[in-house]
Coordinates of C-alpha atoms (C1' of nucleotides) in Angstrom, one line a residue:
Chain O
M1 CA 0.0 0.0 0.0
S2 CA 2.4 2.6 -1.2
K3 CA 0.1 4.9 -3.1
K4 CA -3.5 5.7 -2.2
F5 CA -6.2 6.0 -4.8
T6 CA -9.4 7.8 -4.4
G7 CA -12.5 7.5 -6.4
P8 CA -13.3 10.4 -8.9
K9 CA -14.7 13.5 -7.4
G10 CA -18.3 13.2 -6.3
T11 CA -18.4 9.4 -6.5
R12 CA -18.7 7.0 -3.5
D13 CA -17.8 3.5 -2.6
F14 CA -20.5 1.3 -1.0
L15 CA -19.2 -1.1 1.6
P16 CA -21.1 -4.3 2.3
Y17 CA -23.0 -3.1 5.3
H18 CA -24.0 0.2 3.7
M19 CA -24.8 -1.5 0.4
E20 CA -27.3 -3.8 2.0
T21 CA -29.3 -0.9 3.3
R22 CA -29.3 0.5 -0.2
D23 CA -30.5 -2.8 -1.7
R24 CA -33.3 -3.1 0.8
I25 CA -34.6 0.4 0.1
V26 CA -34.4 -0.2 -3.6
E27 CA -36.2 -3.5 -3.3
M28 CA -38.9 -1.8 -1.3
I29 CA -39.5 0.9 -3.9
K30 CA -39.5 -1.7 -6.7
E31 CA -42.3 -3.6 -4.9
V32 CA -44.4 -0.5 -4.6
F33 CA -44.0 0.3 -8.3
K34 CA -45.1 -3.3 -9.2
L35 CA -48.0 -2.9 -6.9
Y36 CA -49.3 -0.2 -9.3
G37 CA -48.8 -2.3 -12.4
C38 CA -45.5 -0.7 -13.5
Y39 CA -43.4 -2.8 -15.8
P40 CA -39.6 -2.5 -15.5
W41 CA -37.8 -1.0 -18.5
D42 CA -34.4 0.5 -19.1
G43 CA -32.3 2.3 -21.7
P44 CA -28.6 2.8 -22.2
A45 CA -26.4 4.7 -19.8
F46 CA -25.2 6.9 -22.6
E47 CA -27.0 8.5 -25.5
Y48 CA -26.3 10.7 -28.5
L49 CA -25.7 14.1 -27.0
E50 CA -28.6 15.6 -29.0
T51 CA -31.0 13.1 -27.4
L52 CA -30.0 14.3 -24.0
T53 CA -30.1 18.0 -24.7
R54 CA -33.4 17.9 -26.5
K55 CA -35.6 20.2 -24.4
S56 CA -33.7 19.5 -21.2
G57 CA -32.8 23.1 -20.3
E58 CA -29.5 24.9 -20.4
E59 CA -28.3 24.5 -16.9
V60 CA -28.7 20.7 -16.9
S61 CA -27.1 20.5 -20.3
N62 CA -24.0 22.1 -19.0
E63 CA -23.7 19.3 -16.4
I64 CA -23.7 16.5 -18.9
Y65 CA -20.5 14.3 -19.1
V66 CA -19.7 14.6 -22.8
F67 CA -17.3 12.4 -24.8
K68 CA -16.7 11.2 -28.3
D69 CA -16.5 7.6 -29.4
K70 CA -13.8 6.4 -31.9
S71 CA -15.9 7.4 -34.8
G72 CA -16.2 10.9 -33.5
R73 CA -19.9 10.6 -32.5
E74 CA -20.8 13.0 -29.7
L75 CA -22.2 11.1 -26.8
G76 CA -23.2 11.9 -23.2
L77 CA -23.8 10.0 -20.0
R78 CA -27.5 10.3 -19.1
F79 CA -28.2 12.9 -16.4
E80 CA -31.7 11.5 -15.8
L81 CA -33.8 8.6 -17.0
T82 CA -36.6 10.4 -18.8
A83 CA -34.9 11.1 -22.2
S84 CA -34.0 7.5 -22.9
I85 CA -37.4 6.3 -21.9
A86 CA -39.2 8.9 -24.0
R87 CA -37.0 8.0 -27.0
M88 CA -37.9 4.3 -26.4
I89 CA -41.6 5.0 -26.3
A90 CA -41.4 7.2 -29.4
S91 CA -39.7 4.5 -31.4
N92 CA -42.1 1.7 -30.2
P93 CA -45.5 3.1 -31.1
S94 CA -47.2 -0.3 -31.0
L95 CA -47.0 -0.5 -27.2
K96 CA -50.5 -0.7 -25.8
K97 CA -51.5 2.6 -24.0
P98 CA -51.8 3.7 -21.4
I99 CA -48.6 2.1 -20.2
K100 CA -46.8 2.5 -17.0
G101 CA -43.2 1.6 -16.3
F102 CA -40.4 2.0 -13.9
S103 CA -36.7 2.4 -14.4
I104 CA -33.7 2.3 -12.0
G105 CA -30.3 3.4 -12.9
K106 CA -27.2 5.5 -12.1
V107 CA -27.1 8.9 -13.7
W108 CA -24.3 11.4 -13.9
R109 CA -24.1 15.2 -13.5
Y110 CA -21.0 17.2 -13.6
E111 CA -21.5 19.6 -10.8
N112 CA -19.9 20.5 -7.5
P113 CA -20.6 17.9 -4.9
Q114 CA -21.9 18.7 -1.4
Q115 CA -24.4 17.2 1.0
G116 CA -27.1 15.3 -0.9
R117 CA -25.4 16.0 -4.2
Y118 CA -23.1 13.7 -6.0
R119 CA -21.7 13.3 -9.5
E120 CA -22.9 9.8 -9.8
F121 CA -26.2 8.9 -8.2
L122 CA -29.1 6.4 -8.4
Q123 CA -32.5 7.4 -9.6
M124 CA -35.7 5.5 -9.8
D125 CA -38.4 6.7 -12.1
A126 CA -42.0 5.8 -12.7
D127 CA -43.7 7.1 -15.9
I128 CA -47.1 6.9 -17.5
F129 CA -47.6 7.2 -21.2
G130 CA -50.8 7.6 -23.2
A131 CA -53.1 9.2 -20.6
N132 CA -53.7 12.9 -20.1
N133 CA -56.0 12.7 -17.1
M134 CA -54.9 14.1 -13.8
L135 CA -55.6 10.7 -12.3
C136 CA -52.1 9.9 -13.6
E137 CA -50.5 12.6 -11.6
V138 CA -52.2 11.5 -8.4
E139 CA -51.4 7.9 -9.0
L140 CA -47.7 8.8 -9.2
L141 CA -48.0 10.9 -6.0
D142 CA -49.8 8.0 -4.4
M143 CA -46.8 5.8 -5.2
A144 CA -44.6 8.3 -3.5
K145 CA -46.9 8.3 -0.5
N146 CA -46.7 4.5 -0.3
I147 CA -42.9 4.4 -0.7
L148 CA -42.2 7.1 1.9
G149 CA -44.7 5.5 4.2
R150 CA -43.2 2.1 3.9
I151 CA -39.7 3.4 4.4
G152 CA -40.8 5.1 7.5
F153 CA -41.0 8.8 6.7
D154 CA -44.1 10.4 8.0
D155 CA -43.1 14.0 7.7
Y156 CA -43.1 14.9 4.0
C157 CA -44.6 17.6 1.9
I158 CA -45.5 17.8 -1.8
Q159 CA -45.2 21.1 -3.6
L160 CA -47.4 21.5 -6.6
N161 CA -47.6 23.9 -9.4
N162 CA -48.4 23.9 -13.2
R163 CA -46.2 25.2 -16.1
K164 CA -49.4 26.4 -17.7
I165 CA -50.0 28.8 -14.8
L166 CA -46.4 30.0 -14.8
A167 CA -46.6 30.7 -18.5
A168 CA -50.0 32.5 -18.1
Q169 CA -48.5 34.7 -15.3
V170 CA -45.7 35.8 -17.6
R171 CA -48.2 36.6 -20.4
C172 CA -50.6 38.5 -18.0
A173 CA -47.7 40.5 -16.6
G174 CA -46.9 41.6 -20.1
I175 CA -43.4 40.2 -20.1
D176 CA -41.7 39.1 -23.3
Q177 CA -42.0 35.4 -23.9
E178 CA -38.3 35.2 -24.4
K179 CA -37.8 36.2 -20.8
E180 CA -40.1 33.5 -19.6
L181 CA -37.3 31.2 -18.3
D182 CA -35.5 34.1 -16.6
V183 CA -38.7 35.0 -14.8
F184 CA -39.2 31.3 -13.7
R185 CA -35.6 31.1 -12.4
A186 CA -36.0 34.3 -10.4
L187 CA -39.4 33.3 -8.9
D188 CA -38.1 29.9 -8.0
K189 CA -35.9 31.5 -5.4
L190 CA -38.6 33.4 -3.6
N191 CA -38.8 31.0 -0.6
K192 CA -35.0 31.2 -0.3
I193 CA -34.0 34.8 -0.8
G194 CA -37.3 36.7 -0.2
P195 CA -38.9 39.4 -2.3
G196 CA -35.9 41.7 -2.2
G197 CA -33.7 39.0 -3.5
V198 CA -36.1 38.2 -6.3
R199 CA -36.2 41.9 -7.3
Q200 CA -32.4 41.8 -7.5
E201 CA -32.6 38.7 -9.6
F202 CA -34.9 40.4 -12.0
L203 CA -32.5 43.3 -12.4
N204 CA -29.5 41.0 -12.8
R205 CA -31.3 39.1 -15.6
G206 CA -31.8 42.3 -17.4
M207 CA -35.5 43.0 -16.5
S208 CA -37.0 46.1 -15.2
E209 CA -38.3 47.0 -11.7
K210 CA -41.7 47.2 -13.3
A211 CA -41.5 43.7 -14.6
Y212 CA -40.7 42.5 -11.1
E213 CA -43.7 44.4 -9.7
D214 CA -46.0 43.1 -12.4
C215 CA -44.9 39.5 -11.8
M216 CA -45.2 39.7 -8.1
R217 CA -48.8 40.6 -8.4
Y218 CA -49.4 37.1 -9.7
I219 CA -47.6 35.3 -6.9
I220 CA -49.8 34.2 -4.0
T221 CA -48.1 32.6 -1.1
R222 CA -50.8 32.7 1.6
G223 CA -54.0 30.8 2.3
T224 CA -55.2 27.3 1.8
N225 CA -54.8 25.5 -1.5
Q226 CA -58.4 26.3 -2.4
Q227 CA -57.9 30.0 -1.6
K228 CA -54.7 30.1 -3.7
I229 CA -56.5 28.6 -6.6
D230 CA -59.6 30.8 -6.3
E231 CA -57.5 33.9 -6.1
M232 CA -55.4 33.0 -9.0
R233 CA -58.5 32.2 -11.0
G234 CA -59.4 35.9 -10.7
L235 CA -56.0 37.1 -11.7
L236 CA -55.7 34.9 -14.7
A237 CA -59.4 35.1 -15.7
K238 CA -58.7 36.2 -19.3
D239 CA -56.0 33.6 -19.9
E240 CA -57.6 30.4 -21.2
K241 CA -54.5 28.3 -20.7
G242 CA -53.9 29.6 -17.3
I243 CA -57.4 28.7 -16.2
E244 CA -56.8 25.2 -17.7
G245 CA -53.8 24.9 -15.5
L246 CA -55.8 25.9 -12.5
N247 CA -58.5 23.4 -13.3
E248 CA -55.8 20.7 -13.5
L249 CA -54.6 21.6 -10.0
S250 CA -58.2 21.4 -8.7
Q251 CA -58.6 18.0 -10.3
I252 CA -55.4 16.8 -8.7
L253 CA -56.5 18.0 -5.3
G254 CA -59.9 16.3 -5.8
Y255 CA -58.4 12.9 -6.6
A256 CA -55.8 13.4 -3.8
K257 CA -58.6 13.9 -1.3
E258 CA -60.1 10.5 -2.2
I259 CA -56.9 8.9 -0.9
S260 CA -56.3 11.3 2.0
L261 CA -53.3 12.8 0.2
D262 CA -54.6 16.3 -0.1
K263 CA -53.3 17.3 3.3
R264 CA -49.7 16.7 2.1
I265 CA -50.0 18.9 -1.0
M266 CA -49.1 22.5 -0.9
V267 CA -49.8 24.6 -4.0
D268 CA -46.7 26.7 -4.5
Y269 CA -46.7 29.2 -7.4
T270 CA -42.9 29.6 -7.2
L271 CA -42.1 26.0 -8.0
V272 CA -40.5 25.9 -11.4
R273 CA -38.2 22.9 -11.9
G274 CA -35.1 23.1 -14.1
L275 CA -36.1 20.9 -17.0
D276 CA -37.7 22.6 -20.0
Y277 CA -39.8 19.7 -21.2
Y278 CA -42.5 20.1 -18.7
T279 CA -45.9 21.2 -20.1
G280 CA -48.3 20.8 -17.2
P281 CA -48.4 20.0 -13.5
I282 CA -45.1 19.8 -11.8
F283 CA -44.2 18.7 -8.3
E284 CA -41.4 18.2 -5.8
I285 CA -41.3 16.2 -2.6
Q286 CA -39.3 17.0 0.5
I287 CA -38.8 15.4 3.8
G288 CA -39.6 17.8 6.6
K289 CA -38.7 21.2 5.3
G290 CA -36.1 19.8 2.9
E291 CA -33.4 21.4 5.1
Q292 CA -31.2 18.4 5.0
V293 CA -30.8 17.3 1.4
G294 CA -33.4 19.2 -0.6
S295 CA -36.0 17.4 -2.6
I296 CA -36.0 13.7 -2.7
A297 CA -38.4 13.3 -5.6
G298 CA -39.8 15.4 -8.3
G299 CA -41.6 15.2 -11.6
G300 CA -44.4 16.4 -13.8
R301 CA -46.2 16.2 -17.1
Y302 CA -44.3 16.4 -20.4
D303 CA -46.9 15.9 -23.1
Q304 CA -44.7 17.0 -26.0
L305 CA -41.5 15.1 -25.5
I306 CA -42.5 12.0 -27.4
E307 CA -43.4 14.0 -30.4
L308 CA -40.0 15.8 -30.1
F309 CA -38.4 12.3 -30.4
G310 CA -40.3 11.7 -33.6
G311 CA -43.1 9.7 -32.1
T312 CA -46.9 10.2 -32.4
P313 CA -48.1 12.8 -29.9
T314 CA -48.4 10.9 -26.6
P315 CA -49.2 12.4 -23.2
A316 CA -46.7 11.6 -20.6
V317 CA -46.1 12.1 -16.9
G318 CA -43.4 10.9 -14.6
I319 CA -41.8 11.0 -11.1
S320 CA -38.2 10.5 -10.2
F321 CA -36.8 9.5 -6.8
G322 CA -33.3 10.4 -5.7
I323 CA -32.1 7.3 -4.0
E324 CA -28.9 8.8 -2.6
R325 CA -30.8 11.4 -0.8
I326 CA -33.4 9.0 0.6
I327 CA -30.6 6.8 1.9
D328 CA -28.7 9.7 3.4
L329 CA -31.9 10.5 5.3
V330 CA -32.4 6.9 6.4
E331 CA -28.9 6.6 7.6
S332 CA -28.9 9.8 9.5
N333 CA -32.0 8.7 11.3
P334 CA -31.1 6.4 14.2
V335 CA -34.4 4.5 14.2
L336 CA -34.5 4.0 10.4
S337 CA -30.8 3.2 10.0
E338 CA -31.3 0.4 12.6
R339 CA -34.3 -0.9 10.7
Y340 CA -32.5 -1.1 7.4
K341 CA -29.0 -2.1 8.4
G342 CA -27.6 -5.3 7.0
N343 CA -27.7 -8.6 8.7
P344 CA -25.1 -11.3 8.9
P345 CA -26.1 -14.8 7.9
L346 CA -28.4 -16.7 10.3
L347 CA -25.9 -19.4 11.2
L348 CA -22.2 -20.0 11.5
V349 CA -21.2 -23.7 11.4
I350 CA -18.2 -24.2 13.7
Y351 CA -15.8 -27.1 13.5
L352 CA -13.8 -28.2 16.4
S353 CA -10.7 -29.0 14.4
P354 CA -9.6 -28.5 10.8
E355 CA -10.0 -32.2 10.1
L356 CA -13.7 -31.8 10.6
S357 CA -14.1 -28.9 8.2
G358 CA -15.2 -31.2 5.4
H359 CA -18.1 -32.6 7.4
A360 CA -19.0 -29.1 8.6
F361 CA -19.0 -28.0 5.0
R362 CA -21.5 -30.7 4.2
I363 CA -23.8 -29.5 7.1
T364 CA -23.5 -25.9 5.9
E365 CA -24.5 -27.0 2.4
A366 CA -27.6 -28.8 3.8
V367 CA -28.7 -25.7 5.6
R368 CA -28.2 -23.5 2.5
Q369 CA -30.2 -26.0 0.4
A370 CA -33.1 -25.5 2.9
G371 CA -33.0 -21.8 1.9
L372 CA -31.4 -20.5 5.0
S373 CA -28.3 -18.3 5.0
A374 CA -25.4 -20.1 6.6
D375 CA -21.6 -19.6 6.8
I376 CA -18.5 -21.5 7.6
D377 CA -15.1 -20.3 8.6
L378 CA -12.9 -20.2 5.5
A379 CA -9.7 -19.4 7.4
M380 CA -9.3 -22.7 9.3
R381 CA -9.1 -20.8 12.5
S382 CA -9.2 -22.3 16.0
F383 CA -12.5 -23.2 17.6
K384 CA -12.1 -20.3 20.0
K385 CA -11.5 -17.9 17.1
Q386 CA -14.6 -19.1 15.3
I387 CA -17.0 -18.6 18.1
Q388 CA -15.4 -15.2 18.8
Y389 CA -15.8 -14.3 15.2
A390 CA -19.5 -15.4 15.3
N391 CA -20.0 -13.2 18.3
E392 CA -18.3 -10.1 16.9
K393 CA -20.0 -10.3 13.5
G394 CA -23.4 -10.9 15.1
Y395 CA -24.4 -14.3 13.8
P396 CA -27.6 -15.1 15.8
Y397 CA -26.9 -18.9 15.8
V398 CA -23.9 -21.2 15.7
L399 CA -23.8 -24.9 15.2
F400 CA -21.0 -27.1 16.7
V401 CA -19.5 -29.9 14.7
G402 CA -17.2 -32.1 16.7
E403 CA -16.3 -35.8 17.0
D404 CA -19.1 -36.6 19.4
E405 CA -21.7 -34.7 17.3
I406 CA -20.7 -36.6 14.2
R407 CA -20.8 -39.9 16.0
N408 CA -24.3 -39.2 17.3
D409 CA -25.5 -37.4 14.1
S410 CA -26.7 -34.6 16.3
Y411 CA -25.3 -31.1 16.6
G412 CA -25.2 -28.4 19.2
L413 CA -27.3 -25.4 18.1
K414 CA -26.5 -22.4 20.1
D415 CA -28.5 -19.2 20.4
M416 CA -25.8 -16.5 20.7
K417 CA -28.1 -14.1 22.3
T418 CA -29.5 -16.2 25.1
G419 CA -26.6 -18.6 25.2
E420 CA -29.0 -21.5 25.2
Q421 CA -27.9 -24.7 23.5
E422 CA -29.7 -27.8 22.2
V423 CA -28.4 -30.9 20.6
L424 CA -30.5 -31.7 17.5
R425 CA -30.5 -33.7 14.3
I426 CA -29.8 -31.6 11.2
E427 CA -33.5 -31.8 10.1
R428 CA -34.5 -30.4 13.4
V429 CA -31.9 -27.6 13.2
I430 CA -33.3 -26.5 9.9
E431 CA -36.8 -26.6 11.3
R432 CA -35.8 -24.5 14.2
L433 CA -34.0 -21.9 12.1
K434 CA -36.9 -21.7 9.7
A435 CA -39.1 -20.9 12.6
V436 CA -37.0 -17.8 13.4
G437 CA -38.3 -16.2 10.2
R438 CA -35.8 -13.6 10.0
P439 CA -35.0 -12.0 6.6
A440 CA -31.9 -13.8 5.4
Chain G
rG1 C1' -17.7 27.7 -13.0
rU2 C1' -17.2 31.4 -8.4
rG3 C1' -16.1 32.2 -3.0
rG4 C1' -14.7 30.2 1.9
rG5 C1' -13.3 26.1 5.8
rC6 C1' -10.6 21.5 6.2
rG7 C1' -6.7 17.3 4.7
rU8 C1' -1.6 13.6 10.4
rA9 C1' -2.7 5.3 11.0
rG10 C1' -8.9 2.0 8.6
rC11 C1' -11.9 5.7 12.1
rU12 C1' -11.9 10.0 15.8
rC13 C1' -8.2 13.2 16.8
rA14 C1' -3.2 15.1 19.8
rG15 C1' 1.4 17.1 18.0
rU16 C1' 4.2 23.7 22.1
rU17 C1' 7.2 30.1 19.0
rG18 C1' 9.7 25.4 12.9
rG19 C1' 14.1 21.3 16.4
rU20 C1' 16.4 14.4 17.0
rU21 C1' 13.3 8.3 15.6
rA22 C1' 5.3 11.7 14.6
rG23 C1' 1.6 9.9 19.3
rA24 C1' -3.2 8.3 21.8
rG25 C1' -8.0 6.0 21.8
rC26 C1' -11.0 2.9 18.9
rA27 C1' -10.7 -0.8 15.0
rU28 C1' -7.6 -5.0 12.8
rC29 C1' -4.4 -9.3 13.6
rA30 C1' -1.8 -12.6 17.1
rG31 C1' -1.1 -14.6 22.1
rA32 C1' -2.6 -15.5 27.4
rC33 C1' -7.2 -19.5 26.3
rU34 C1' -6.5 -26.8 22.1
rG35 C1' -14.9 -28.3 23.3
rU36 C1' -18.1 -22.7 24.2
rG37 C1' -18.3 -15.9 22.7
rG38 C1' -19.1 -10.9 25.1
rC39 C1' -14.6 -9.0 30.2
rU40 C1' -9.4 -8.4 31.1
rC41 C1' -4.2 -8.3 30.1
rU42 C1' 0.2 -8.7 26.6
rG43 C1' 2.1 -7.9 21.9
rA44 C1' 2.2 -6.9 16.5
rG45 C1' 1.1 -4.7 11.9
rG46 C1' -0.3 -0.2 9.9
rG47 C1' 2.2 6.9 8.3
rU48 C1' 7.1 9.1 2.3
rC49 C1' 1.9 14.0 7.9
rG50 C1' -3.1 14.2 0.6
rC51 C1' 0.5 15.3 -3.6
rG52 C1' 4.3 18.6 -5.9
rG53 C1' 7.4 22.7 -5.4
rG54 C1' 9.6 26.7 -2.4
rU55 C1' 11.8 29.2 2.2
rU56 C1' 15.2 27.2 6.1
rC57 C1' 21.0 24.3 8.9
rG58 C1' 16.3 21.8 9.9
rA59 C1' 9.1 21.7 7.7
rA60 C1' 3.4 17.7 9.9
rU61 C1' 4.2 23.1 11.4
rC62 C1' 5.6 28.9 7.1
rC63 C1' 4.6 30.2 1.6
rC64 C1' 2.8 28.8 -3.5
rG65 C1' 0.4 25.3 -6.6
rU66 C1' -2.5 21.0 -7.2
rC67 C1' -5.9 17.1 -5.8
rG68 C1' -9.6 15.6 -2.5
rU69 C1' -13.4 16.9 1.0
rC70 C1' -17.1 20.0 3.4
rC71 C1' -20.0 24.6 3.0
rA72 C1' -22.3 28.7 0.2
rC73 C1' -23.7 30.5 -4.8
rC74 C1' -25.8 27.9 -9.1
rC75 C1' -29.0 24.0 -9.9
rC76 C1' -31.4 19.9 -8.4
rA77 C1' -32.4 13.9 -6.9

RNA sequence: GUGGGCGUAGCUCAGUUGGUUAGAGCAUCAGACUGUGGCUCUGAGGGUCGCGGGUUCGAAUCCCGUCGUCCACCCCA
């Protein structure tokens, strides 16, 4: 060990114990997706650069890992899962709609790492294609509710807005369409930097004081969701598209009420999201106030993306979960990290002397054949060392294989927690261990 | 990409105004202890002090650069 190597900036190694927590969370989320009839699907980890940059937004495009292959083709690592999936749906028009699917994969973004932000991270998406009803949005949010509930988060909040409303606000404020994105970015910060900061943002982005005043008249931050929607209805009364957006929010809240999810939702007219392909409702989910790692999930409707990839016009909506952030939160919570921490195998088979290791190996195999996780010391260590090892690594049971046991065809099964020990035939050992019913 | 804090053993950290051979606790491995773990005791391994350059008789210590890390901006998962 003369030279030390570190992983590239913003990447992490996952040691066994940590990795098992990850696996268990991922499995749990997969289960929920399947519960809703989502099929798994996946695309390549890299795409032609133009596929990735299509309507993704300037900021995110700057974060793409770009490279050329040997033929000079411009490629990029995916920075999210949606582009590949949308391309896939566009080029397979015969898929029966509506269709739901989920995808899990690492994505890469070239940005400065800090808490909850990495250059390589795992994302899990669920998407629905071929249905433009708001029931889709609520179904995705319901998945999120289920996932967060199962993991053990009970303090989360869903922020909801609609791109149609944002666009209408800009129109009604009489601001040039070209400045639309600048306005969005500035408004996005209201919660963080306050009205004064937003005014400064407007000026920095080359807009007038008046533009700021005009826009702020269309931002409502107080009241219940219903009040916010009603009030905005008045402000945008002449804008057909804006009213459409408000109707969509009402529908979402209506469906959400059916499943008692409406209390979690907060209409937030400053929510923007960075990706440019959204066309309708957009949402972000935070644990608590999001102070620890920011949003842990986000998504929205992107009805025009399939068309952009050369497919027939197909409505689409999706949600994306940030697994690193979810796991960071699980691991920083004492109760949850205990719940999801990895377990050693159920049993360590201990041999009294190296000559008996062959017999012990046979016993181990029998336990494994029965579907129970079992282990045997591979280092040929002393009896004493083996039991010490079992204790330190936390095996709940050990089985002793010695001369006497082999002669009697019965083995000492010891519960490491209570210290109790019984001598049993191997079939009985397996029965006993099966009754423990612990996840292997 | 911009600004700031921090890099000493696997981990958490000591290390005096620059001064011989860089320390502790925990962890790891071995032994005390050859058919029963958790305790205790003893010992061992593990560091070109992130890396490179400079100042100096002499650098873990001061200076510059670089890489990594954390934080803020930006943006988000």
